[in-house]
XYZ file of C-alpha atoms in Angstrom:
678
model
C -148.192 -139.189 37.589
C -149.430 -136.760 40.172
C -148.700 -135.930 43.878
C -151.783 -136.079 45.964
C -151.917 -134.850 49.613
C -153.176 -137.476 52.068
C -153.459 -137.334 55.848
C -149.945 -137.808 57.217
C -148.123 -136.919 54.080
C -148.068 -137.183 50.232
C -148.773 -140.048 47.912
C -147.978 -140.468 44.247
C -150.637 -141.700 41.742
C -149.547 -143.314 38.442
C -151.834 -143.251 35.472
C -151.705 -145.345 32.297
C -154.013 -143.528 29.804
C -153.816 -146.403 27.399
C -155.637 -148.718 29.907
C -157.407 -146.273 32.131
C -155.620 -147.899 35.247
C -154.429 -145.865 38.179
C -151.905 -147.011 40.789
C -151.456 -145.242 44.222
C -147.982 -145.497 45.595
C -146.045 -144.223 48.644
C -143.174 -141.681 48.178
C -140.684 -144.517 48.811
C -142.185 -146.821 46.165
C -142.223 -143.792 43.766
C -138.455 -143.162 44.379
C -137.838 -146.864 43.812
C -139.789 -146.811 40.565
C -138.029 -143.649 39.286
C -134.662 -145.418 39.700
C -135.727 -148.237 37.359
C -134.549 -146.675 34.148
C -134.206 -149.948 32.196
C -130.477 -150.279 33.083
C -130.666 -150.484 36.899
C -131.392 -153.771 38.523
C -133.952 -153.918 41.371
C -131.323 -154.909 43.851
C -129.185 -151.932 42.957
C -132.132 -149.597 43.060
C -133.042 -150.792 46.505
C -129.409 -150.141 47.633
C -129.650 -146.599 46.165
C -132.646 -145.626 48.255
C -132.120 -143.467 51.346
C -132.205 -145.370 54.674
C -135.781 -146.120 55.690
C -137.456 -143.772 58.187
C -139.930 -144.884 60.822
C -143.272 -145.638 59.058
C -141.552 -146.196 55.619
C -142.319 -149.237 53.475
C -140.235 -152.345 54.139
C -138.321 -154.042 51.310
C -140.990 -156.716 51.096
C -143.740 -154.066 50.697
C -141.746 -152.315 48.054
C -141.395 -155.570 46.067
C -145.064 -156.212 46.343
C -145.722 -152.642 45.110
C -143.537 -153.148 42.064
C -145.380 -156.431 41.275
C -148.643 -154.612 41.491
C -147.500 -151.867 39.153
C -146.239 -154.510 36.687
C -149.607 -156.242 36.872
C -151.338 -152.846 36.222
C -149.185 -152.190 33.084
C -147.387 -149.300 34.633
C -143.946 -150.906 34.604
C -142.208 -153.156 32.200
C -139.155 -154.612 33.847
C -137.625 -157.630 32.026
C -136.455 -160.322 34.458
C -138.315 -158.933 37.462
C -138.152 -161.253 40.388
C -141.459 -162.190 42.014
C -142.077 -160.821 45.447
C -141.560 -163.085 48.493
C -144.174 -165.849 48.882
C -147.162 -164.361 50.722
C -150.197 -166.130 49.240
C -150.309 -169.991 48.853
C -149.712 -171.460 45.488
C -151.015 -174.591 43.940
C -154.679 -175.534 44.343
C -155.247 -173.050 47.249
C -153.750 -170.245 45.276
C -155.866 -171.145 42.315
C -159.069 -171.117 44.332
C -157.987 -167.735 45.899
C -157.199 -166.269 42.517
C -160.639 -167.361 41.066
C -162.503 -166.075 44.036
C -160.850 -162.632 43.928
C -160.135 -162.305 40.267
C -161.394 -159.594 37.865
C -162.176 -160.013 34.237
C -162.119 -156.745 32.276
C -164.777 -156.412 29.665
C -164.550 -152.885 28.249
C -164.835 -149.228 28.913
C -167.980 -147.966 30.811
C -167.217 -144.407 29.683
C -169.032 -144.894 26.549
C -172.408 -144.821 28.235
C -171.659 -141.966 30.647
C -172.953 -139.292 28.244
C -176.395 -140.888 28.804
C -176.025 -141.977 32.466
C -174.361 -138.702 33.478
C -177.488 -136.471 33.243
C -179.646 -139.211 34.798
C -177.549 -139.781 37.838
C -175.227 -136.773 38.166
C -177.770 -134.658 40.079
C -177.639 -137.352 42.925
C -174.089 -136.451 43.786
C -174.736 -132.794 44.747
C -175.973 -131.207 47.994
C -179.465 -130.736 46.572
C -179.547 -134.373 45.248
C -178.680 -135.666 48.685
C -181.555 -133.762 50.228
C -183.975 -135.062 47.495
C -182.730 -138.590 48.090
C -183.472 -138.151 51.815
C -186.943 -136.920 51.003
C -187.585 -139.982 48.784
C -186.332 -142.309 51.487
C -188.727 -140.750 53.989
C -191.639 -141.005 51.577
C -190.846 -144.635 50.869
C -190.652 -145.423 54.668
C -194.003 -143.657 55.184
C -195.659 -145.612 52.392
C -194.592 -148.897 54.142
C -195.647 -147.909 57.520
C -199.174 -149.320 57.146
C -198.219 -152.321 55.029
C -197.582 -154.820 57.924
C -199.669 -157.606 56.599
C -198.262 -157.436 52.988
C -194.679 -157.225 54.399
C -195.325 -160.316 56.619
C -196.531 -162.246 53.597
C -193.441 -161.242 51.618
C -191.114 -162.340 54.479
C -192.936 -165.655 54.668
C -192.484 -166.106 51.002
C -188.744 -165.428 51.190
C -188.280 -167.764 54.138
C -188.761 -170.808 51.765
C -187.145 -169.776 48.459
C -187.439 -171.873 45.233
C -184.806 -172.334 42.588
C -186.762 -170.059 40.179
C -187.065 -167.245 42.739
C -183.349 -167.559 43.543
C -182.420 -167.178 39.848
C -184.772 -164.136 39.473
C -183.296 -162.513 42.537
C -179.767 -163.053 41.290
C -180.653 -161.419 37.992
C -182.162 -158.430 39.904
C -178.759 -158.347 41.892
C -176.795 -158.171 38.682
C -178.970 -155.396 37.290
C -178.850 -153.275 40.350
C -175.086 -153.938 40.855
C -174.446 -152.737 37.266
C -176.380 -149.568 38.051
C -174.371 -149.189 41.311
C -171.105 -149.301 39.394
C -172.391 -146.844 36.780
C -173.138 -144.442 39.795
C -169.393 -144.741 40.726
C -168.316 -144.015 37.118
C -170.576 -140.885 36.887
C -169.361 -139.617 40.236
C -165.639 -140.074 39.533
C -165.934 -138.294 36.206
C -167.947 -135.302 37.859
C -165.555 -135.061 40.754
C -162.448 -135.119 38.576
C -163.968 -132.414 36.339
C -164.490 -130.287 39.475
C -160.687 -130.360 40.004
C -159.915 -129.635 36.435
C -159.106 -133.221 35.287
C -160.685 -135.369 32.476
C -161.397 -139.125 33.074
C -161.873 -140.610 29.688
C -161.506 -144.395 30.260
C -163.536 -146.097 33.084
C -162.649 -149.852 32.872
C -165.377 -152.275 33.936
C -165.821 -156.068 33.977
C -166.787 -159.064 36.142
C -165.499 -160.007 39.535
C -166.483 -162.445 42.291
C -168.368 -160.985 45.256
C -168.870 -163.665 47.922
C -168.542 -166.538 45.346
C -171.043 -164.890 43.006
C -170.066 -163.219 39.684
C -170.945 -159.545 39.715
C -169.987 -156.459 37.688
C -167.361 -154.065 38.880
C -165.968 -150.680 37.729
C -162.366 -149.441 38.174
C -162.821 -146.182 39.958
C -159.230 -145.826 41.004
C -159.249 -142.566 39.021
C -160.517 -140.993 42.317
C -156.885 -141.354 43.714
C -156.146 -138.379 41.419
C -158.564 -136.235 43.549
C -156.925 -133.770 46.060
C -160.110 -133.488 48.161
C -160.777 -136.472 50.401
C -164.411 -135.328 50.558
C -164.678 -135.611 46.745
C -163.008 -139.088 47.049
C -165.681 -140.049 49.653
C -168.484 -138.930 47.257
C -166.979 -141.321 44.632
C -166.950 -144.187 47.202
C -170.492 -143.513 48.343
C -171.990 -142.903 44.866
C -172.908 -146.502 44.344
C -174.654 -146.678 47.682
C -176.597 -143.524 46.881
C -177.571 -144.998 43.557
C -178.881 -148.131 45.326
C -180.891 -146.094 47.887
C -182.494 -144.167 44.994
C -183.581 -147.385 43.198
C -184.753 -148.840 46.613
C -186.799 -145.648 47.303
C -188.479 -145.725 43.906
C -189.183 -149.458 44.057
C -190.638 -149.103 47.539
C -193.056 -146.416 46.422
C -194.094 -148.427 43.406
C -194.509 -151.592 45.566
C -196.927 -149.810 47.807
C -199.168 -148.878 44.846
C -199.393 -152.198 42.980
C -201.466 -155.253 43.700
C -200.332 -158.692 44.674
C -198.464 -160.602 41.961
C -195.107 -161.148 40.283
C -194.386 -157.542 39.825
C -194.869 -156.843 43.625
C -192.750 -159.726 44.529
C -189.866 -158.619 42.314
C -190.116 -155.050 43.579
C -189.853 -156.243 47.192
C -186.728 -158.251 46.301
C -185.268 -155.229 44.546
C -185.878 -153.077 47.659
C -184.099 -155.640 49.726
C -181.070 -155.989 47.332
C -180.643 -152.129 46.940
C -181.156 -151.174 50.559
C -180.382 -153.966 53.090
C -177.627 -155.534 51.061
C -176.114 -152.166 50.177
C -176.081 -150.951 53.748
C -174.873 -154.281 55.186
C -172.239 -154.888 52.667
C -171.177 -151.870 50.595
C -171.312 -149.394 53.469
C -169.789 -151.877 55.936
C -166.074 -150.928 56.645
C -165.436 -154.685 57.608
C -165.460 -155.649 53.976
C -163.172 -154.306 51.215
C -166.012 -152.572 49.457
C -167.142 -149.045 49.287
C -167.357 -148.197 52.984
C -163.961 -149.686 53.697
C -162.229 -147.534 51.116
C -164.106 -144.405 52.221
C -163.082 -144.930 55.777
C -159.440 -145.796 54.915
C -159.212 -142.736 52.890
C -160.658 -140.433 55.498
C -158.511 -141.852 58.173
C -155.397 -141.739 56.021
C -154.581 -145.481 56.619
C -153.608 -147.204 53.403
C -154.243 -150.939 53.108
C -156.112 -150.793 56.365
C -157.180 -154.484 56.552
C -153.664 -155.747 55.529
C -152.090 -153.694 58.170
C -154.786 -154.862 60.713
C -154.068 -158.521 59.873
C -150.314 -157.943 60.322
C -150.942 -156.296 63.680
C -153.100 -159.402 64.647
C -150.119 -161.674 63.703
C -147.831 -159.557 65.968
C -150.281 -159.671 68.838
C -150.666 -163.486 68.488
C -146.882 -163.858 68.482
C -146.466 -161.685 71.467
C -144.778 -158.853 69.366
C -147.620 -156.237 69.693
C -146.635 -152.697 69.787
C -149.188 -151.076 72.132
C -152.741 -149.904 71.960
C -152.563 -149.156 68.234
C -151.725 -152.847 67.410
C -154.423 -153.976 69.863
C -157.088 -151.934 68.074
C -155.929 -152.908 64.700
C -155.892 -156.612 65.675
C -159.445 -156.275 67.178
C -160.608 -154.812 63.840
C -159.027 -157.779 61.935
C -160.874 -160.206 64.221
C -164.224 -158.467 63.803
C -163.776 -158.317 60.074
C -163.013 -162.001 60.053
C -166.076 -162.898 62.121
C -168.225 -160.691 59.820
C -166.907 -162.450 56.607
C -167.714 -165.792 58.365
C -171.258 -164.543 59.062
C -171.705 -163.605 55.430
C -170.554 -166.901 54.127
C -172.831 -168.607 56.671
C -175.746 -166.705 55.337
C -174.864 -167.576 51.772
C -174.612 -171.218 52.960
C -178.106 -170.925 54.545
C -179.578 -169.521 51.336
C -177.879 -172.150 49.175
C -179.119 -174.932 51.369
C -182.686 -173.792 50.607
C -181.972 -174.389 46.915
C -179.901 -177.668 46.884
C -177.762 -179.412 49.312
C -174.952 -179.908 46.804
C -174.755 -176.060 46.278
C -174.611 -175.583 50.043
C -171.772 -178.193 50.401
C -169.869 -176.277 47.635
C -170.262 -172.958 49.404
C -169.134 -174.487 52.654
C -166.038 -175.946 51.080
C -164.969 -172.829 49.242
C -165.660 -170.592 52.278
C -163.604 -172.954 54.493
C -160.709 -172.601 52.117
C -160.974 -168.827 51.689
C -161.605 -167.972 55.324
C -159.555 -170.526 57.336
C -157.112 -172.552 55.102
C -155.746 -169.677 52.874
C -155.119 -167.282 55.765
C -153.475 -170.055 57.842
C -151.121 -171.103 55.074
C -150.308 -167.499 54.357
C -149.466 -166.894 58.106
C -147.198 -169.930 58.149
C -145.415 -168.892 55.058
C -144.877 -165.355 56.077
C -144.063 -165.902 59.730
C -142.536 -169.379 59.670
C -139.261 -168.194 61.028
C -140.869 -166.225 63.793
C -143.055 -169.231 64.791
C -140.072 -171.525 64.942
C -138.236 -169.037 67.086
C -141.239 -168.889 69.484
C -141.914 -172.618 69.319
C -142.286 -172.652 73.211
C -145.004 -170.095 73.182
C -146.673 -171.870 70.194
C -146.564 -175.202 71.904
C -148.067 -173.679 74.978
C -150.873 -172.134 72.989
C -151.495 -175.413 71.206
C -151.663 -177.322 74.463
C -154.067 -174.827 75.963
C -156.242 -175.107 72.808
C -156.234 -178.937 72.919
C -157.091 -178.759 76.576
C -160.059 -176.554 75.783
C -161.214 -178.877 73.133
C -160.891 -181.881 75.364
C -162.865 -180.116 78.147
C -165.540 -179.159 75.643
C -165.797 -182.784 74.443
C -165.587 -184.649 77.816
C -166.644 -182.416 80.756
C -170.459 -182.371 81.366
C -171.944 -178.941 81.968
C -175.530 -177.947 82.750
C -177.929 -177.921 79.762
C -181.389 -176.625 79.222
C -183.905 -175.969 76.487
C -185.933 -172.774 76.019
C -189.403 -173.640 74.566
C -192.021 -171.161 73.513
C -195.716 -171.551 74.028
C -199.064 -169.720 74.559
C -201.586 -169.398 77.358
C -204.918 -171.131 76.582
C -208.004 -170.327 78.664
C -210.291 -173.427 78.513
C -213.208 -171.247 79.535
C -212.864 -168.970 76.534
C -215.450 -169.005 73.674
C -214.940 -166.704 70.724
C -218.097 -165.135 69.231
C -218.197 -164.819 65.355
C -220.823 -163.371 63.151
C -223.331 -166.194 62.381
C -224.663 -164.395 59.359
C -224.310 -161.356 57.252
C -226.043 -158.819 59.433
C -225.976 -155.358 61.064
C -224.514 -155.025 64.493
C -227.225 -153.161 66.506
C -225.947 -153.463 70.066
C -222.669 -154.223 71.855
C -222.549 -154.459 75.668
C -219.763 -153.038 77.695
C -216.827 -155.237 78.911
C -217.753 -157.428 81.783
C -221.543 -157.448 81.042
C -223.806 -160.398 81.371
C -227.059 -161.376 79.795
C -227.573 -160.154 76.180
C -224.152 -158.765 75.172
C -224.482 -158.732 71.353
C -227.574 -158.143 69.074
C -227.496 -158.491 65.296
C -230.283 -157.998 62.734
C -230.778 -158.293 58.968
C -234.185 -156.882 57.676
C -233.736 -159.093 54.565
C -233.902 -162.275 56.728
C -237.115 -160.925 58.290
C -238.635 -160.289 54.873
C -237.478 -163.563 53.564
C -239.023 -165.340 56.624
C -242.400 -163.529 55.963
C -242.359 -164.615 52.281
C -241.523 -168.109 53.118
C -244.214 -168.218 55.802
C -246.778 -166.980 53.201
C -245.455 -169.569 50.663
C -245.786 -172.354 53.265
C -249.375 -171.290 54.030
C -250.164 -171.383 50.288
C -248.545 -174.722 49.978
C -250.562 -176.092 52.801
C -253.779 -175.089 50.943
C -252.579 -176.547 47.694
C -251.602 -179.736 49.589
C -255.236 -180.107 50.775
C -256.463 -179.819 47.285
C -253.844 -182.188 45.925
C -254.920 -184.995 48.220
C -258.017 -185.442 46.068
C -255.895 -185.642 42.893
C -253.159 -187.814 41.442
C -250.429 -189.294 43.770
C -247.733 -187.814 41.655
C -249.039 -184.211 42.174
C -249.256 -184.945 45.940
C -245.548 -185.984 46.026
C -244.470 -182.789 44.193
C -246.399 -180.591 46.698
C -244.902 -182.515 49.564
C -241.350 -181.970 48.269
C -241.942 -178.311 47.813
C -243.306 -178.102 51.331
C -240.217 -179.866 52.840
C -237.799 -177.528 50.910
C -239.655 -174.462 52.185
C -239.603 -175.829 55.673
C -235.899 -176.444 55.488
C -235.374 -172.826 54.395
C -237.475 -171.597 57.252
C -235.555 -173.707 59.788
C -232.228 -172.347 58.377
C -233.310 -168.750 58.653
C -234.759 -169.269 62.136
C -231.494 -170.745 63.247
C -229.748 -167.741 61.756
C -232.038 -165.385 63.593
C -231.332 -167.272 66.853
C -227.697 -166.452 66.407
C -228.516 -162.735 66.220
C -228.577 -162.715 70.056
C -225.504 -163.633 72.119
C -226.282 -164.126 75.825
C -223.490 -164.458 78.511
C -224.229 -166.454 81.589
C -224.138 -164.702 85.009
C -220.700 -166.319 85.875
C -219.168 -165.279 82.476
C -217.334 -162.232 81.419
C -217.882 -160.513 78.139
C -215.032 -158.898 76.075
C -216.170 -157.057 73.008
C -212.818 -157.138 70.962
C -213.704 -156.224 67.362
C -217.303 -155.490 68.109
C -216.320 -152.463 70.136
C -215.679 -150.454 66.989
C -218.286 -152.006 64.689
C -221.503 -150.841 66.289
C -224.154 -150.134 63.569
C -221.763 -151.602 60.950
C -222.515 -154.627 58.777
C -220.539 -157.767 59.540
C -219.907 -160.891 57.476
C -220.226 -164.509 58.414
C -216.860 -165.352 56.661
C -214.845 -162.852 58.665
C -212.115 -164.784 60.494
C -211.817 -162.117 63.220
C -213.976 -162.748 66.305
C -216.532 -160.040 67.328
C -215.984 -160.848 70.952
C -215.256 -163.421 73.600
C -217.174 -164.952 76.561
C -214.902 -166.119 79.348
C -216.216 -168.506 81.882
C -214.348 -169.653 85.045
C -212.046 -172.533 84.016
C -208.430 -173.626 84.436
C -205.735 -172.072 82.350
C -202.945 -174.133 80.776
C -199.746 -173.436 78.860
C -199.185 -175.227 75.704
C -195.523 -175.519 74.634
C -194.332 -176.557 71.059
C -191.061 -178.496 70.912
C -189.389 -179.516 67.556
C -188.062 -182.870 66.475
C -184.807 -182.471 68.371
C -185.928 -180.884 71.614
C -189.248 -182.820 72.042
C -187.930 -186.241 72.724
C -185.035 -185.048 74.993
C -187.444 -182.882 77.102
C -190.086 -185.476 77.416
C -187.467 -188.003 78.564
C -186.069 -185.523 81.091
C -189.562 -184.753 82.508
C -190.444 -188.558 82.669
C -187.499 -189.060 84.988
C -188.732 -186.274 87.321
C -192.508 -186.109 86.843
C -192.984 -183.897 89.918
C -190.477 -181.249 88.860
C -191.883 -177.871 88.044
C -190.829 -175.745 85.060
C -189.644 -172.055 85.375
C -191.751 -169.833 83.148
C -191.802 -166.228 82.085
C -193.887 -164.083 79.802
C -192.205 -163.209 76.545
C -190.313 -160.047 76.840
C -189.396 -160.445 80.536
C -185.839 -161.121 81.580
C -186.359 -163.365 84.689
C -188.644 -166.142 85.799
C -191.830 -164.870 87.019
C -193.772 -168.119 87.827
C -193.651 -171.882 87.426
C -195.786 -174.582 85.761
C -196.494 -178.228 86.516
C -196.616 -180.745 83.628
C -200.076 -182.078 82.965
C -199.099 -185.696 82.317
C -196.784 -186.946 79.566
C -196.251 -184.861 76.432
C -198.328 -185.470 73.297
C -196.864 -187.497 70.384
C -195.656 -185.701 67.301
C -198.353 -183.762 65.528
C -198.644 -181.671 62.379
C -200.422 -178.735 63.862
C -199.321 -175.914 66.177
C -200.983 -175.018 69.443
C -201.257 -171.436 68.129
C -200.297 -169.787 64.815
C -198.338 -167.270 66.870
C -195.582 -169.877 67.392
C -194.807 -170.048 63.625
C -191.563 -168.297 62.599
C -193.370 -166.028 60.197
C -195.464 -164.705 63.131
C -192.373 -164.185 65.353
C -192.226 -167.620 66.774
C -189.479 -170.282 66.722
C -191.107 -173.193 64.772
C -190.459 -173.271 61.013
C -193.897 -173.226 59.476
C -195.652 -172.192 56.354
C -199.333 -171.273 55.694
C -201.450 -174.009 54.177
C -204.231 -173.634 51.629
C -206.586 -172.261 54.277
C -204.043 -169.882 55.548
C -203.398 -171.934 58.774
C -199.847 -172.298 60.048
C -198.514 -175.781 59.388
C -195.115 -176.727 60.850
C -192.565 -177.942 58.210
C -191.959 -180.818 60.497
C -194.157 -182.465 63.097
C -193.872 -180.916 66.596
C -194.309 -182.236 70.107
C -196.823 -180.517 72.458
C -196.268 -180.255 76.250
C -198.974 -178.857 78.498
C -198.378 -177.153 81.838
C -200.660 -175.934 84.553
C -199.496 -172.574 86.017
C -198.840 -172.708 89.725
C -200.114 -169.897 91.903
C -199.429 -167.118 92.112
C -199.747 -166.681 88.333
C -199.080 -163.145 87.002
C -202.105 -160.917 86.159
C -200.943 -160.646 82.560
C -201.493 -164.475 82.093
C -204.352 -164.119 79.693
C -205.514 -166.224 76.780
C -203.011 -165.924 73.895
C -200.176 -164.533 75.918
C -196.694 -165.655 74.708
C -194.753 -167.609 77.349
C -191.228 -169.050 77.423
C -190.292 -172.140 79.465
C -186.736 -172.990 80.646
C -186.589 -176.794 80.917
C -183.478 -178.311 82.559
C -181.835 -181.296 80.927
C -179.196 -183.725 82.115
C -175.679 -182.298 81.986
C -173.689 -182.994 78.811
C -170.435 -181.786 77.186
C -170.471 -178.492 75.348
C -169.355 -180.127 72.094
C -172.442 -182.426 72.291
C -174.769 -179.589 72.969
C -173.250 -177.622 70.035
C -173.530 -180.529 67.650
C -177.163 -181.187 68.603
C -177.974 -177.495 68.033
C -176.186 -177.484 64.684
C -178.169 -180.537 63.573
C -181.321 -178.880 64.923
C -180.529 -175.869 62.796
C -179.925 -177.869 59.689
C -182.770 -180.272 60.042
C -185.440 -178.233 58.241
C -182.962 -177.558 55.399
C -181.298 -181.011 54.834
C -183.573 -183.409 56.683
C -180.480 -184.551 58.741
């Protein structure tokens, strides 16, 4: 055992060299364990302890500590009584034990002679600076990869079972390397203080319902320096960021394919997941233990949950309990968010998997904590039954109000501005861009040319003249020869007509009442353009009415159309996307269109930043996963000056009042519709 200085006092760390397990105890628990000499009963040892001082462990906490030491193999006390019931037993307890159990597989120290030289440099000051440089280089390499990144995100938006399995295997591999980083760091930090860590137990645990490797880094409790303990806690995150940086640099240098897809997933797993989960102090992972150690608050989450119970029962002890209770609530909400994300990903694989995730998460997040609270604070709840009854009555009243009282409702729909007088100009042929007019010009605004087309026309003209001569001679010969010459003449004439039509497209003329916008052509003067380029060279705008086309999904569409049918003269508040207040209004242009399988604009698809779930089809066009309803509005004067073709617009459409519960249920079904076909 060893006494280690912590903030606020000393702590005792027990070590079992046979198993490599460490156990951190408070001074009062150490005194109790020292009294258990094999002849003294636990009850007698408790009576022999000095009277507890403010901040000392309670008798219940001491019993739980003894049970933990027995589980860790540090105490062997025949006939030891179990601690008071804290966690539920039976099926609930079984689920909880499975979800938070650990299965030890062996000693990770055997591979540290190889892993130490490869990762040890990372846990030095120079290594931290080198990691920062690698991260900056990786970020720079991704700065101009917008299109490739969008394609990757679109792929991940609709995962397949095979991709989910491959991503999980990458997660296991990266997590194992993460744990090896902890093991290397704990051995290096212990050596810096003159201690040798020989055994580093490792195995498999459950992380958010998924089996994952773990390493027992409790040897860091032997370290006197809290900063060295922090290095051990952050070692896995540093290892993840190193892998993410290297994978990002490699991703930028390889072409599309399976390797690029797997590298992108590895970057997400080792960067986003590591920062959101491992570094997050709201979950009992690396960031939680580092913060708890630096603040000197042992069992930080358990203490916060106890403070929350005191606050809910009206026994709060001031600002400290209030902050701790707030931390417990935020941690609970964050865990709920994580399980919600797992549910959403599972629903993309199979609905049975999503139902299993939802059931287990409900038990772990709601049922188990509620049962634990009732068993621990049953007497307190019975003593305060008046307060509990009042709270239950208030809760039922709120639920009833949410289910029965109608409140205003609305739908926010997204759309685009369409200028009916707009005509895009594309390259009609492979040619050189010779002249581009200035914006706003009329007359000839674009001139293309291809010398090869001119030469080809000259050749075909000469060939046509020769064929005409041969045709005259053939009239005096056999009919079969005449037919062959006529067919050749027709083919040449078709080629000449096609080239002439192509040459006619070399000149773009804008009418006097039109306005020319060069777009891509402004930077392509003297360059060669291709006929298959999907980007328009420019646009010609003629005076015509603008309209706003809104896209509504399967749930919002019928409700909105029914509401507008009841009040056909009502105008709709509108705003440009990014604005915070209504800037103009629109008038519906007749009834909405029936459901369709195309979008008014690809900008409304979710992978382009819109709200409609869609995926690119074989031609690269955005196709909604489900059919959508289109509603057209005419902007009322005065329309904002930024209202140009392609501008993103949001409409706030009022609906008949309905209870909050009904609105929430509709939104939930709307959310699950693309996943489950509800």
